[in-house]
Amino acid sequence: MSASEPPNIDSSGVESAGAGNVAQSPKRGESVSETPALPPNWLPPPTPAFSSDRPAQTETVQFIGRYRIERRLGQGGFGAVYLAMDEELKRRVAIKVPKRMASTQVAEYREEAQKLAKLEHPGVVPIHDIGHSAEFPVFLVTKYVEGGTLSEWVQRAQPDFLTVARLIADVAEALHATHLKGIFHRDIKPANILVDTNGKPYLADFGLALKEGHGLDAVPGVLGTPAYMSPEQASGEGHRVDGQTDIFSLGVVLYEMLAGIQPFRASEKLSPRERTSQLLELIKTSDPRPPRQINDDVPKELERICLKALAKRKPDRYTTARDMADDLRHFAENPSTQEAASIRVQLPRSAEATTPAGSPADSTPNAPQAISDRTPLKIVPKGLRSFDASDASFFLDLLPGPRDRDGLPESIRFWKTRLESFDPEIAFAAGVLYGPSGCGKSSLVKAGLVPRLAEHVLPIYLEATSDDTEQRLSRAVRRACPVLGDVLSLTILLKNLRRGVGLPSGKKVVLVLDQFEQWLHAKRGQTNLELPAALRQCDGERLQCLILVRDDFWLAISRFLEQLEVPLIQGRNCAMADLFDPPHARKVLEAFGVAFGKAGWDSIPAHSVASAQAQTPNGH
């Protein structure tokens, strides 16, 4: 097996030839074993999670209920799937027969199937019936999709990147519909995405969604197909499985379509059980190579979407599958991407010579990758000073994490969205950005956020002091809004702004108070202060306040916000700026070294990595 053909690992870690499911539609007379194997230039064969238990045999059974059996389509971890004819309605259907169950399990299965039957979405294989017979305590009847699996469709259709984007967008939209019903698939993979003869995709085989209690016997607590698992699944954290879990798995599928190989691949030299363990460890701890490093025809925007879906941390992934679908459709409909319509999905020759699966070059938490496609970065050293608006052109390249379609990391998008909005459900009256001393809070705001605020936002930035913050803020407000005149009271100034006095229609003011620990320390224990009384005028519509403070002043800032009667809610009006982790700190240092033409990452000492961690923020 070559490096471009990752092993097909089943639930116990044993290589297998794959199996069919509802999705498959082999030609009449074919068995599942006759399904053609995929070539080494695209997706690997399906990798269902097999169980040692077998469903009831149907070799001697011609009917299941009123359904006449034609042939078996496949067999997997939850039972077998058969092609049958509905003798009453005269239509072909697919029948799923679960493995043998206890009577209590049958009742649970029927209850969950009834829940799934309510999923009326054109992108989900519909359930027609659920029944039982003497031979089969329970069976599920679904629509039979004439076509094949996603893998077979790619072989047959050889789609271009725009077609791939539209198809995965449709799958993501169907996933979103199931998530809104509280149903999570847990086993998204090419074998469970069916594509009919018209190129329309369907989500199929909600076996894991039906019952979480079934899983990989070889890995206790782990559910799903190893190669397509999310980090939380690979860790056996079933309580953390939700819609973002399915988004990660769909990201794995998209990665295969872009790069031609799976993002996480275990070494072929290991035993099956060891291979499964290594694969799960890679999923939990490593980052995949960017698809464009394997296939440079991959559009940058598709790579960004894919890597955002594959983010290790759930907060860094798409919040909903619809968000992912929106980005994919935006890419497909953008005139600047139409050249992607002429490029077929395939694995470039250069990728065939990559190192064996499981090697550090495939996926590793420490291998440096380009921070930006611009080489070299025009970084201007600041020493101990923070970056500012003059550094905005390169600053975002220093930040970690996935980007949105505008190239913004979540640490910037989070605040930008909330400061630009007039919607009270999104905007806030006062917010707090906190983090350890020297982590880069000021740089994040001055070089990353403020220069990118929309034109209708008027930012007023001020470094707080121990003695004259109120007076300096009053002067800054009057300079920004001269119409307000020489009003002496800060409270009246801000009250006028809240009422729109001195502000053009459609404008808003954002007060940014940096180094606020200086004020908090000086005013500790004091009451009836002017600043909290004035900031109570912030309404989130015309006037907002963003406060930057050291994390060791958390109790003090919490008490300050209580005076404003503004609750601090993480992810709503409160976020952390943390130090870089060592791998990203190395990437930042490499960028500095390349910019100055003096260093490669191999020459970077450990103490320099520690220093880089404290220079630029990792905002969450």
Coordinates of C-alpha atoms in Angstrom, one line a residue:
M1 CA 0.0 0.0 0.0
S2 CA 1.4 3.4 -1.0
A3 CA 1.6 6.5 1.1
S4 CA -1.4 7.9 -0.9
E5 CA -3.5 4.9 0.0
P6 CA -4.2 5.1 3.8
P7 CA -5.2 1.9 5.5
N8 CA -8.9 1.2 5.7
I9 CA -9.4 0.8 9.5
D10 CA -12.5 -0.7 11.0
S11 CA -13.7 -0.5 14.6
S12 CA -11.1 -2.9 15.9
G13 CA -8.3 -1.3 13.9
V14 CA -8.3 -4.2 11.3
E15 CA -7.9 -3.3 7.6
S16 CA -11.0 -4.2 5.7
A17 CA -12.3 -3.9 2.2
G18 CA -15.3 -1.8 3.3
A19 CA -18.9 -2.5 3.1
G20 CA -22.1 -1.0 1.7
N21 CA -25.0 0.7 3.3
V22 CA -28.2 2.4 2.3
A23 CA -26.1 4.7 0.0
Q24 CA -24.9 2.0 -2.4
S25 CA -26.7 1.1 -5.5
P26 CA -24.7 -1.6 -7.3
K27 CA -25.9 -2.9 -10.6
R28 CA -28.4 -5.7 -10.5
G29 CA -26.6 -9.0 -9.8
E30 CA -23.6 -7.4 -8.2
S31 CA -22.6 -8.1 -4.6
V32 CA -21.1 -5.5 -2.3
S33 CA -17.7 -7.1 -2.7
E34 CA -17.8 -6.2 -6.4
T35 CA -18.0 -2.5 -5.7
P36 CA -14.9 -1.1 -7.5
A37 CA -12.0 -0.1 -5.3
L38 CA -11.1 3.6 -5.4
P39 CA -7.8 4.4 -7.2
P40 CA -5.0 5.9 -5.1
N41 CA -5.7 9.4 -6.4
W42 CA -8.8 10.0 -4.3
L43 CA -10.9 8.9 -1.4
P44 CA -10.1 5.6 0.3
P45 CA -12.7 2.9 0.5
P46 CA -15.5 3.3 3.0
T47 CA -14.5 2.4 6.6
P48 CA -17.6 1.5 8.6
A49 CA -17.3 0.5 12.2
F50 CA -17.9 -3.3 12.2
S51 CA -19.4 -5.3 15.1
S52 CA -18.7 -8.9 16.0
D53 CA -22.5 -9.4 16.3
R54 CA -24.3 -10.2 13.2
P55 CA -27.9 -9.4 12.2
A56 CA -30.4 -12.2 11.6
Q57 CA -29.6 -14.0 8.4
T58 CA -31.7 -13.5 5.3
E59 CA -30.2 -16.0 2.9
T60 CA -33.4 -18.2 3.3
V61 CA -35.8 -15.3 3.9
Q62 CA -37.6 -13.9 0.8
F63 CA -39.7 -11.3 2.7
I64 CA -39.3 -9.0 5.6
G65 CA -42.8 -7.9 6.4
R66 CA -44.4 -6.9 3.2
Y67 CA -41.1 -6.2 1.6
R68 CA -39.6 -8.7 -0.9
I69 CA -35.8 -9.0 -0.5
E70 CA -33.8 -8.6 -3.7
R71 CA -30.3 -8.6 -2.4
R72 CA -28.0 -7.5 0.4
L73 CA -26.4 -4.1 -0.2
G74 CA -24.0 -4.1 2.7
Q75 CA -23.2 -4.9 6.3
G76 CA -21.8 -2.7 9.0
G77 CA -21.5 -2.1 12.7
F78 CA -25.2 -1.8 13.3
G79 CA -26.4 -4.6 11.1
A80 CA -27.1 -5.2 7.4
V81 CA -28.9 -3.3 4.6
Y82 CA -31.0 -4.9 1.9
L83 CA -32.5 -3.8 -1.3
A84 CA -36.2 -4.8 -1.3
M85 CA -39.5 -4.2 -3.2
D86 CA -42.5 -2.7 -1.4
E87 CA -45.1 -5.1 -2.7
E88 CA -48.0 -2.7 -1.8
L89 CA -46.6 0.6 -3.1
K90 CA -44.6 -1.0 -5.8
R91 CA -41.3 0.9 -5.1
R92 CA -37.8 -0.1 -4.2
V93 CA -36.7 0.6 -0.7
A94 CA -33.7 0.0 1.5
I95 CA -34.2 -2.1 4.7
K96 CA -31.9 -1.8 7.6
V97 CA -31.8 -4.8 10.0
P98 CA -30.0 -4.0 13.2
K99 CA -27.8 -6.6 14.9
R100 CA -29.6 -8.7 17.5
M101 CA -30.9 -6.7 20.4
A102 CA -32.4 -7.2 23.8
S103 CA -36.1 -6.3 24.1
T104 CA -35.3 -3.0 25.9
Q105 CA -32.9 -2.0 23.1
V106 CA -35.6 -2.7 20.5
A107 CA -38.0 -0.3 22.3
E108 CA -35.3 2.4 22.4
Y109 CA -34.4 1.8 18.8
R110 CA -38.1 2.2 17.7
E111 CA -38.4 5.4 19.8
E112 CA -35.3 7.0 18.3
A113 CA -36.3 5.9 14.8
Q114 CA -39.6 7.7 15.3
K115 CA -37.7 10.8 16.2
L116 CA -35.6 10.5 13.0
A117 CA -38.7 10.0 10.9
K118 CA -39.7 13.5 11.7
L119 CA -36.6 14.8 9.9
E120 CA -38.4 16.1 6.8
H121 CA -35.5 17.5 4.9
P122 CA -34.7 17.0 1.2
G123 CA -31.0 16.3 2.0
V124 CA -31.8 13.5 4.5
V125 CA -32.7 9.9 3.4
P126 CA -36.3 9.7 4.6
I127 CA -37.7 6.9 6.8
H128 CA -40.7 5.2 5.2
D129 CA -41.5 2.6 7.8
I130 CA -40.4 0.8 10.9
G131 CA -41.7 -2.7 11.6
H132 CA -41.0 -6.2 13.0
S133 CA -41.6 -9.8 12.1
A134 CA -41.0 -13.2 13.6
E135 CA -37.4 -13.3 12.3
F136 CA -36.6 -9.6 12.8
P137 CA -37.6 -7.9 16.1
V138 CA -37.2 -4.6 14.4
F139 CA -36.3 -3.2 11.0
L140 CA -36.1 0.2 9.4
V141 CA -37.3 1.0 5.9
T142 CA -35.9 4.0 4.1
K143 CA -35.8 5.6 0.6
Y144 CA -33.5 3.7 -1.8
V145 CA -31.2 6.2 -3.4
E146 CA -30.4 5.3 -7.0
G147 CA -26.8 6.3 -7.4
G148 CA -24.0 5.5 -5.0
T149 CA -21.7 6.7 -2.3
L150 CA -19.8 10.0 -2.4
S151 CA -16.6 8.0 -3.2
E152 CA -18.3 6.4 -6.2
W153 CA -19.8 9.7 -7.4
V154 CA -16.4 11.3 -7.4
Q155 CA -15.0 8.4 -9.5
R156 CA -17.8 8.7 -11.9
A157 CA -18.4 12.5 -12.1
Q158 CA -14.8 13.8 -11.6
P159 CA -16.2 17.0 -10.2
D160 CA -14.5 20.4 -10.2
F161 CA -13.9 22.4 -7.1
L162 CA -17.0 24.6 -7.5
T163 CA -19.2 21.4 -7.8
V164 CA -17.5 20.0 -4.7
A165 CA -18.2 23.2 -2.8
R166 CA -21.9 23.2 -3.7
L167 CA -22.3 19.5 -2.9
I168 CA -20.6 19.8 0.6
A169 CA -22.7 22.9 1.2
D170 CA -25.9 20.9 0.6
V171 CA -24.6 18.2 3.0
A172 CA -23.8 20.8 5.6
E173 CA -27.3 22.3 5.2
A174 CA -28.9 18.9 5.8
L175 CA -26.7 18.4 8.8
H176 CA -27.9 21.8 10.2
A177 CA -31.5 20.6 9.9
T178 CA -30.8 17.5 11.9
H179 CA -28.9 19.5 14.5
L180 CA -31.8 21.8 15.0
K181 CA -33.8 18.7 16.0
G182 CA -31.2 17.8 18.5
I183 CA -29.9 14.9 16.4
F184 CA -26.2 14.5 15.8
H185 CA -25.0 12.0 13.2
R186 CA -21.7 11.1 14.8
D187 CA -20.4 9.1 11.8
I188 CA -20.1 11.4 8.8
K189 CA -17.9 9.8 6.1
P190 CA -18.1 9.2 2.4
A191 CA -20.0 5.9 2.8
N192 CA -22.8 7.7 4.6
I193 CA -23.2 10.5 2.0
L194 CA -25.2 9.2 -0.9
V195 CA -25.3 11.0 -4.3
D196 CA -28.1 10.2 -6.7
T197 CA -27.9 10.0 -10.4
N198 CA -28.6 13.8 -10.6
G199 CA -25.7 14.7 -8.3
K200 CA -28.0 15.4 -5.3
P201 CA -26.4 14.4 -2.0
Y202 CA -28.3 12.7 0.9
L203 CA -27.3 12.1 4.5
A204 CA -27.7 8.4 5.4
D205 CA -27.1 5.8 8.1
F206 CA -27.9 7.6 11.4
G207 CA -27.0 4.5 13.2
L208 CA -24.8 6.2 15.8
A209 CA -27.4 8.9 16.1
L210 CA -30.0 6.3 17.0
K211 CA -28.1 4.9 19.9
E212 CA -24.9 6.2 21.5
G213 CA -24.4 3.0 23.5
H214 CA -22.9 1.2 20.5
G215 CA -19.3 1.9 19.4
L216 CA -15.8 0.6 18.9
D217 CA -15.3 -2.5 21.0
A218 CA -11.5 -2.1 20.6
V219 CA -11.5 1.4 22.0
P220 CA -13.9 1.7 25.0
G221 CA -16.0 4.9 25.0
V222 CA -15.1 5.8 21.4
L223 CA -17.9 5.9 18.8
G224 CA -17.7 6.2 15.0
T225 CA -15.2 5.5 12.3
P226 CA -11.7 6.3 13.4
A227 CA -10.4 8.2 10.4
Y228 CA -13.4 10.6 10.5
M229 CA -13.6 11.2 14.2
S230 CA -13.4 14.6 15.9
P231 CA -11.0 15.2 18.7
E232 CA -13.8 14.9 21.3
Q233 CA -14.8 11.5 19.8
A234 CA -11.2 10.3 19.7
S235 CA -10.9 11.2 23.4
G236 CA -14.1 9.2 24.3
E237 CA -15.9 12.4 25.4
G238 CA -19.4 11.4 24.4
H239 CA -20.9 14.1 26.5
R240 CA -19.2 16.7 24.4
V241 CA -20.5 15.4 21.1
D242 CA -22.8 17.9 19.3
G243 CA -23.2 19.5 15.9
Q244 CA -19.6 20.7 15.8
T245 CA -18.5 17.1 16.0
D246 CA -20.3 16.4 12.7
I247 CA -18.8 19.6 11.3
F248 CA -15.3 18.3 12.0
S249 CA -16.1 15.0 10.3
L250 CA -17.4 16.8 7.3
G251 CA -14.2 18.7 7.3
V252 CA -12.3 15.4 7.0
V253 CA -14.4 14.5 4.0
L254 CA -13.8 17.8 2.4
Y255 CA -10.1 17.5 3.0
E256 CA -10.0 14.2 1.2
M257 CA -11.8 15.8 -1.8
L258 CA -9.3 18.6 -1.9
A259 CA -6.0 16.8 -1.1
G260 CA -6.8 13.3 -2.2
I261 CA -5.6 11.8 1.1
Q262 CA -7.0 11.7 4.7
P263 CA -5.8 14.4 7.0
F264 CA -4.8 11.9 9.7
R265 CA -3.1 8.7 8.8
A266 CA -1.5 6.1 11.1
S267 CA 1.7 4.2 10.3
E268 CA 1.2 1.0 8.3
K269 CA 4.1 -0.6 10.2
L270 CA 2.0 -0.9 13.4
S271 CA -0.4 -3.7 14.4
P272 CA -4.1 -3.0 13.7
R273 CA -4.8 -2.1 17.4
E274 CA -1.7 0.1 17.6
R275 CA -2.6 1.8 14.3
T276 CA -6.1 2.7 15.6
S277 CA -4.5 4.1 18.8
Q278 CA -2.0 6.1 16.9
L279 CA -4.7 7.5 14.5
L280 CA -6.8 8.6 17.5
E281 CA -3.8 10.3 19.1
L282 CA -3.0 12.1 15.8
I283 CA -6.6 13.4 15.7
K284 CA -6.4 14.7 19.3
T285 CA -3.0 16.3 19.1
S286 CA -1.8 17.1 15.6
D287 CA -2.7 19.5 12.8
P288 CA -3.2 18.3 9.2
R289 CA -1.0 19.6 6.4
P290 CA -2.8 22.4 4.6
P291 CA -4.4 21.0 1.5
R292 CA -2.5 23.4 -0.8
Q293 CA 0.8 21.9 0.4
I294 CA -0.4 18.7 -1.2
N295 CA -2.4 20.0 -4.2
D296 CA -1.5 23.6 -5.1
D297 CA -4.6 23.8 -7.4
V298 CA -6.8 23.9 -4.3
P299 CA -8.4 27.4 -4.0
K300 CA -7.2 29.3 -0.9
E301 CA -10.8 29.9 0.2
L302 CA -11.7 26.2 0.1
E303 CA -8.6 25.5 2.1
R304 CA -9.6 28.1 4.7
I305 CA -13.1 26.6 5.0
C306 CA -11.7 23.1 5.3
L307 CA -9.1 24.0 8.0
K308 CA -11.7 26.0 10.0
A309 CA -14.0 22.9 10.1
L310 CA -11.0 20.8 11.2
A311 CA -10.0 23.1 14.1
K312 CA -9.0 21.1 17.2
R313 CA -10.8 23.4 19.6
K314 CA -14.6 23.5 19.2
P315 CA -14.7 27.3 19.7
D316 CA -12.4 27.7 16.6
R317 CA -14.7 25.6 14.4
Y318 CA -17.8 26.8 12.6
T319 CA -20.5 27.3 15.2
T320 CA -23.2 25.7 13.0
A321 CA -23.2 23.6 9.9
R322 CA -25.2 26.4 8.2
D323 CA -22.3 28.8 8.7
M324 CA -20.0 26.3 6.9
A325 CA -22.6 26.0 4.1
D326 CA -22.8 29.8 3.8
D327 CA -19.1 30.1 3.3
L328 CA -19.0 27.3 0.7
R329 CA -21.9 28.8 -1.2
H330 CA -20.2 32.3 -1.0
F331 CA -17.1 30.7 -2.5
A332 CA -19.1 28.9 -5.3
E333 CA -21.0 32.1 -6.2
N334 CA -18.1 34.5 -6.2
P335 CA -17.1 35.5 -9.7
S336 CA -13.5 35.6 -8.8
T337 CA -13.5 31.8 -8.1
Q338 CA -15.0 30.7 -11.4
E339 CA -11.7 29.5 -12.6
A340 CA -12.0 26.7 -10.1
A341 CA -14.8 25.3 -12.4
S342 CA -12.1 24.1 -14.8
I343 CA -10.0 22.2 -12.3
R344 CA -11.0 18.7 -11.5
V345 CA -10.6 17.1 -8.1
Q346 CA -7.5 14.9 -8.3
L347 CA -4.3 14.1 -6.4
P348 CA -1.3 15.8 -7.9
R349 CA 1.7 13.7 -8.7
S350 CA 3.9 15.4 -6.1
A351 CA 1.7 14.0 -3.3
E352 CA 2.3 10.5 -4.4
A353 CA 5.9 10.9 -3.3
T354 CA 5.1 12.0 0.2
T355 CA 6.5 10.3 3.3
P356 CA 4.7 7.2 4.6
A357 CA 1.4 7.7 6.6
G358 CA 2.0 8.5 10.2
S359 CA 5.2 10.3 9.7
P360 CA 5.8 13.8 11.1
A361 CA 5.5 15.4 7.7
D362 CA 1.9 14.2 7.4
S363 CA 0.5 15.7 10.6
T364 CA 2.3 16.9 13.7
P365 CA 1.7 19.5 16.4
N366 CA 5.2 21.0 16.0
A367 CA 6.0 21.2 12.3
P368 CA 6.0 24.8 11.3
Q369 CA 3.7 26.0 8.5
A370 CA 3.6 29.3 6.6
I371 CA 1.7 31.9 8.6
S372 CA 0.8 33.7 5.4
D373 CA 1.2 33.2 1.7
R374 CA 3.1 36.5 1.6
T375 CA 6.8 36.0 1.9
P376 CA 8.5 37.6 3.5
L377 CA 6.3 39.4 6.0
K378 CA 7.2 43.1 6.3
I379 CA 7.4 43.0 10.1
V380 CA 8.5 46.2 11.9
P381 CA 10.1 45.4 15.3
K382 CA 8.6 47.3 18.3
G383 CA 10.7 45.9 21.1
L384 CA 8.6 46.1 24.3
R385 CA 6.1 48.5 22.7
S386 CA 2.7 47.2 21.5
F387 CA 1.8 47.1 17.8
D388 CA -0.5 49.8 16.5
A389 CA -2.5 50.8 13.4
S390 CA 0.7 51.3 11.4
D391 CA 1.4 47.5 11.8
A392 CA -2.1 46.5 10.7
S393 CA -0.9 45.2 7.3
F394 CA 1.0 42.3 8.8
F395 CA -0.3 41.9 12.3
L396 CA -3.1 39.4 11.5
D397 CA -0.5 37.1 10.1
L398 CA 1.0 36.7 13.6
L399 CA -2.3 35.5 15.1
P400 CA -3.2 31.8 15.4
G401 CA -6.4 30.1 14.6
P402 CA -8.7 29.6 11.5
R403 CA -9.8 32.6 9.4
D404 CA -13.2 33.6 8.2
R405 CA -13.9 34.4 4.5
D406 CA -12.5 37.9 5.1
G407 CA -9.3 36.6 6.5
L408 CA -10.0 37.5 10.1
P409 CA -9.2 35.2 13.0
E410 CA -11.9 34.6 15.5
S411 CA -10.1 36.7 18.1
I412 CA -10.8 39.8 15.9
R413 CA -14.1 38.7 14.4
F414 CA -15.6 38.2 17.9
W415 CA -15.1 41.9 18.9
K416 CA -15.6 43.4 15.4
T417 CA -19.0 41.9 15.0
R418 CA -20.2 43.0 18.5
L419 CA -18.8 46.5 18.1
E420 CA -20.2 47.2 14.7
S421 CA -23.7 45.9 15.3
F422 CA -26.7 48.0 16.3
D423 CA -28.6 44.8 17.3
P424 CA -29.1 44.6 21.1
E425 CA -28.9 40.8 20.8
I426 CA -25.3 41.1 19.4
A427 CA -23.9 44.4 20.7
F428 CA -23.1 45.1 24.3
A429 CA -23.0 48.2 26.6
A430 CA -19.6 47.3 28.1
G431 CA -17.2 44.4 27.4
V432 CA -13.9 43.1 28.8
L433 CA -10.8 41.7 27.1
Y434 CA -8.6 40.2 29.8
G435 CA -5.3 38.3 29.8
P436 CA -1.9 38.0 31.5
S437 CA 0.5 40.8 31.6
G438 CA 2.4 41.2 28.3
C439 CA 0.2 38.8 26.4
G440 CA -0.6 41.4 23.7
K441 CA -4.0 42.7 24.5
S442 CA -3.1 46.2 23.4
S443 CA -1.6 45.0 20.1
L444 CA -4.7 42.9 19.4
V445 CA -6.9 45.9 19.7
K446 CA -4.7 48.7 18.3
A447 CA -3.2 46.8 15.3
G448 CA -5.8 44.1 14.8
L449 CA -9.2 45.4 15.8
V450 CA -9.5 49.2 15.6
P451 CA -8.0 49.6 12.1
R452 CA -10.6 47.1 10.8
L453 CA -13.8 48.5 12.3
A454 CA -16.4 49.7 9.9
E455 CA -16.6 53.4 8.9
H456 CA -19.7 53.9 11.0
V457 CA -17.8 53.2 14.2
L458 CA -15.8 56.0 15.8
P459 CA -13.2 54.5 18.2
I460 CA -11.8 56.6 21.0
Y461 CA -8.7 54.9 22.5
L462 CA -7.3 55.8 25.8
E463 CA -4.7 54.3 28.2
A464 CA -6.1 54.6 31.7
T465 CA -4.1 56.1 34.5
S466 CA -4.3 56.2 38.3
D467 CA -5.3 59.9 38.6
D468 CA -6.7 61.6 35.4
T469 CA -8.5 59.0 33.4
E470 CA -11.8 60.9 33.5
Q471 CA -10.3 64.2 32.5
R472 CA -8.4 62.7 29.6
L473 CA -11.4 60.8 28.4
S474 CA -13.5 63.9 28.4
R475 CA -10.9 65.7 26.3
A476 CA -10.7 62.8 23.9
V477 CA -14.5 62.7 23.5
R478 CA -14.7 66.5 22.8
R479 CA -11.9 66.2 20.2
A480 CA -13.7 63.4 18.4
C481 CA -17.1 65.2 18.6
P482 CA -16.4 69.0 18.6
V483 CA -20.1 69.7 18.4
L484 CA -20.5 68.7 22.0
G485 CA -18.6 71.9 23.1
D486 CA -17.0 72.6 26.4
V487 CA -19.3 70.5 28.6
L488 CA -17.3 69.7 31.7
S489 CA -19.1 66.6 33.0
L490 CA -18.1 63.3 31.5
T491 CA -21.5 61.9 32.4
I492 CA -23.3 64.6 30.4
L493 CA -20.9 64.2 27.5
L494 CA -21.6 60.5 27.2
K495 CA -25.3 61.1 27.8
N496 CA -25.4 63.4 24.8
L497 CA -23.6 60.8 22.7
R498 CA -26.1 58.1 23.7
R499 CA -28.9 60.5 22.6
G500 CA -27.1 61.0 19.3
V501 CA -26.1 64.7 19.9
G502 CA -23.0 65.5 17.8
L503 CA -23.2 62.1 16.0
P504 CA -24.1 61.8 12.3
S505 CA -27.0 59.5 11.6
G506 CA -25.9 55.8 11.6
K507 CA -22.7 56.4 13.6
K508 CA -21.7 55.0 17.0
V509 CA -18.8 55.6 19.4
V510 CA -16.7 52.9 21.0
L511 CA -14.6 53.9 24.0
V512 CA -11.5 51.7 24.4
L513 CA -10.0 51.9 27.9
D514 CA -6.6 50.1 27.9
Q515 CA -4.5 49.2 31.0
F516 CA -7.5 49.6 33.1
E517 CA -5.8 47.9 36.1
Q518 CA -4.1 51.2 36.7
W519 CA -7.4 52.9 37.4
L520 CA -8.8 49.9 39.4
H521 CA -5.7 49.8 41.6
A522 CA -5.8 53.5 42.4
K523 CA -9.5 53.6 43.1
R524 CA -9.7 50.5 45.2
G525 CA -12.3 50.8 48.0
Q526 CA -13.5 54.2 46.8
T527 CA -17.2 55.0 46.1
N528 CA -19.3 57.5 44.3
L529 CA -16.7 57.7 41.5
E530 CA -17.4 59.7 38.2
L531 CA -16.2 57.0 35.7
P532 CA -18.6 54.2 36.5
A533 CA -21.5 56.7 36.7
A534 CA -20.5 58.1 33.3
L535 CA -20.1 54.6 31.7
R536 CA -23.6 53.7 32.7
Q537 CA -24.6 55.8 29.7
C538 CA -23.3 53.1 27.4
D539 CA -26.3 51.5 25.7
G540 CA -24.7 49.3 23.0
E541 CA -26.5 51.1 20.2
R542 CA -24.8 54.5 20.0
L543 CA -22.2 54.2 22.7
Q544 CA -20.1 51.2 23.8
C545 CA -17.1 50.6 26.0
L546 CA -14.4 48.0 25.7
I547 CA -12.1 47.6 28.7
L548 CA -8.7 45.9 28.5
V549 CA -7.4 44.6 31.9
R550 CA -4.9 42.1 33.3
D551 CA -6.4 38.8 34.4
D552 CA -5.2 39.2 38.0
F553 CA -7.7 42.1 38.3
W554 CA -10.6 39.9 37.5
L555 CA -12.4 40.4 40.8
A556 CA -11.9 44.1 40.6
I557 CA -13.2 44.4 37.0
S558 CA -16.2 42.2 37.9
R559 CA -17.1 44.5 40.7
F560 CA -16.7 47.5 38.4
L561 CA -19.1 46.0 35.8
E562 CA -21.6 45.4 38.6
Q563 CA -21.7 49.1 39.2
L564 CA -22.6 49.5 35.5
E565 CA -25.2 46.7 36.0
V566 CA -23.6 44.9 33.1
P567 CA -23.1 41.1 33.6
L568 CA -19.9 39.6 32.3
I569 CA -20.7 36.7 30.0
Q570 CA -17.9 34.7 28.4
G571 CA -18.5 34.6 24.6
R572 CA -21.0 37.5 24.8
N573 CA -19.1 40.6 26.1
C574 CA -16.1 39.0 27.6
A575 CA -13.1 37.2 26.0
M576 CA -9.5 36.1 26.9
A577 CA -6.3 37.0 25.2
D578 CA -3.8 34.2 26.1
L579 CA -0.2 33.5 25.4
F580 CA 0.8 31.6 22.3
D581 CA 1.3 27.9 22.6
P582 CA 4.9 26.8 21.8
P583 CA 4.2 25.5 18.2
H584 CA 2.7 28.9 17.2
A585 CA 5.3 30.8 19.0
R586 CA 7.9 29.0 16.9
K587 CA 6.0 30.0 13.7
V588 CA 5.9 33.6 14.8
L589 CA 9.7 33.6 15.5
E590 CA 10.2 31.9 12.1
A591 CA 8.3 34.7 10.4
F592 CA 10.5 37.3 12.2
G593 CA 13.6 35.4 11.2
V594 CA 12.6 35.1 7.6
A595 CA 11.6 38.8 7.5
F596 CA 15.1 39.7 8.6
G597 CA 16.8 37.0 6.6
K598 CA 18.6 35.6 9.6
A599 CA 16.9 32.5 11.0
G600 CA 15.1 29.3 10.2
W601 CA 12.9 27.7 12.8
D602 CA 15.4 24.9 13.5
S603 CA 17.8 27.5 14.9
I604 CA 15.3 29.0 17.4
P605 CA 16.3 28.3 21.0
A606 CA 13.7 27.3 23.5
H607 CA 14.0 30.5 25.6
S608 CA 13.2 32.6 22.5
V609 CA 10.0 30.6 22.0
A610 CA 9.0 31.4 25.6
S611 CA 9.7 35.1 24.8
A612 CA 7.5 35.0 21.6
Q613 CA 4.7 33.5 23.6
A614 CA 4.5 36.7 25.7
Q615 CA 4.7 39.2 22.7
T616 CA 1.5 38.6 20.7
P617 CA -2.0 37.5 21.8
N618 CA -3.8 34.3 21.2
G619 CA -7.3 35.7 21.7
H620 CA -10.1 33.3 22.6

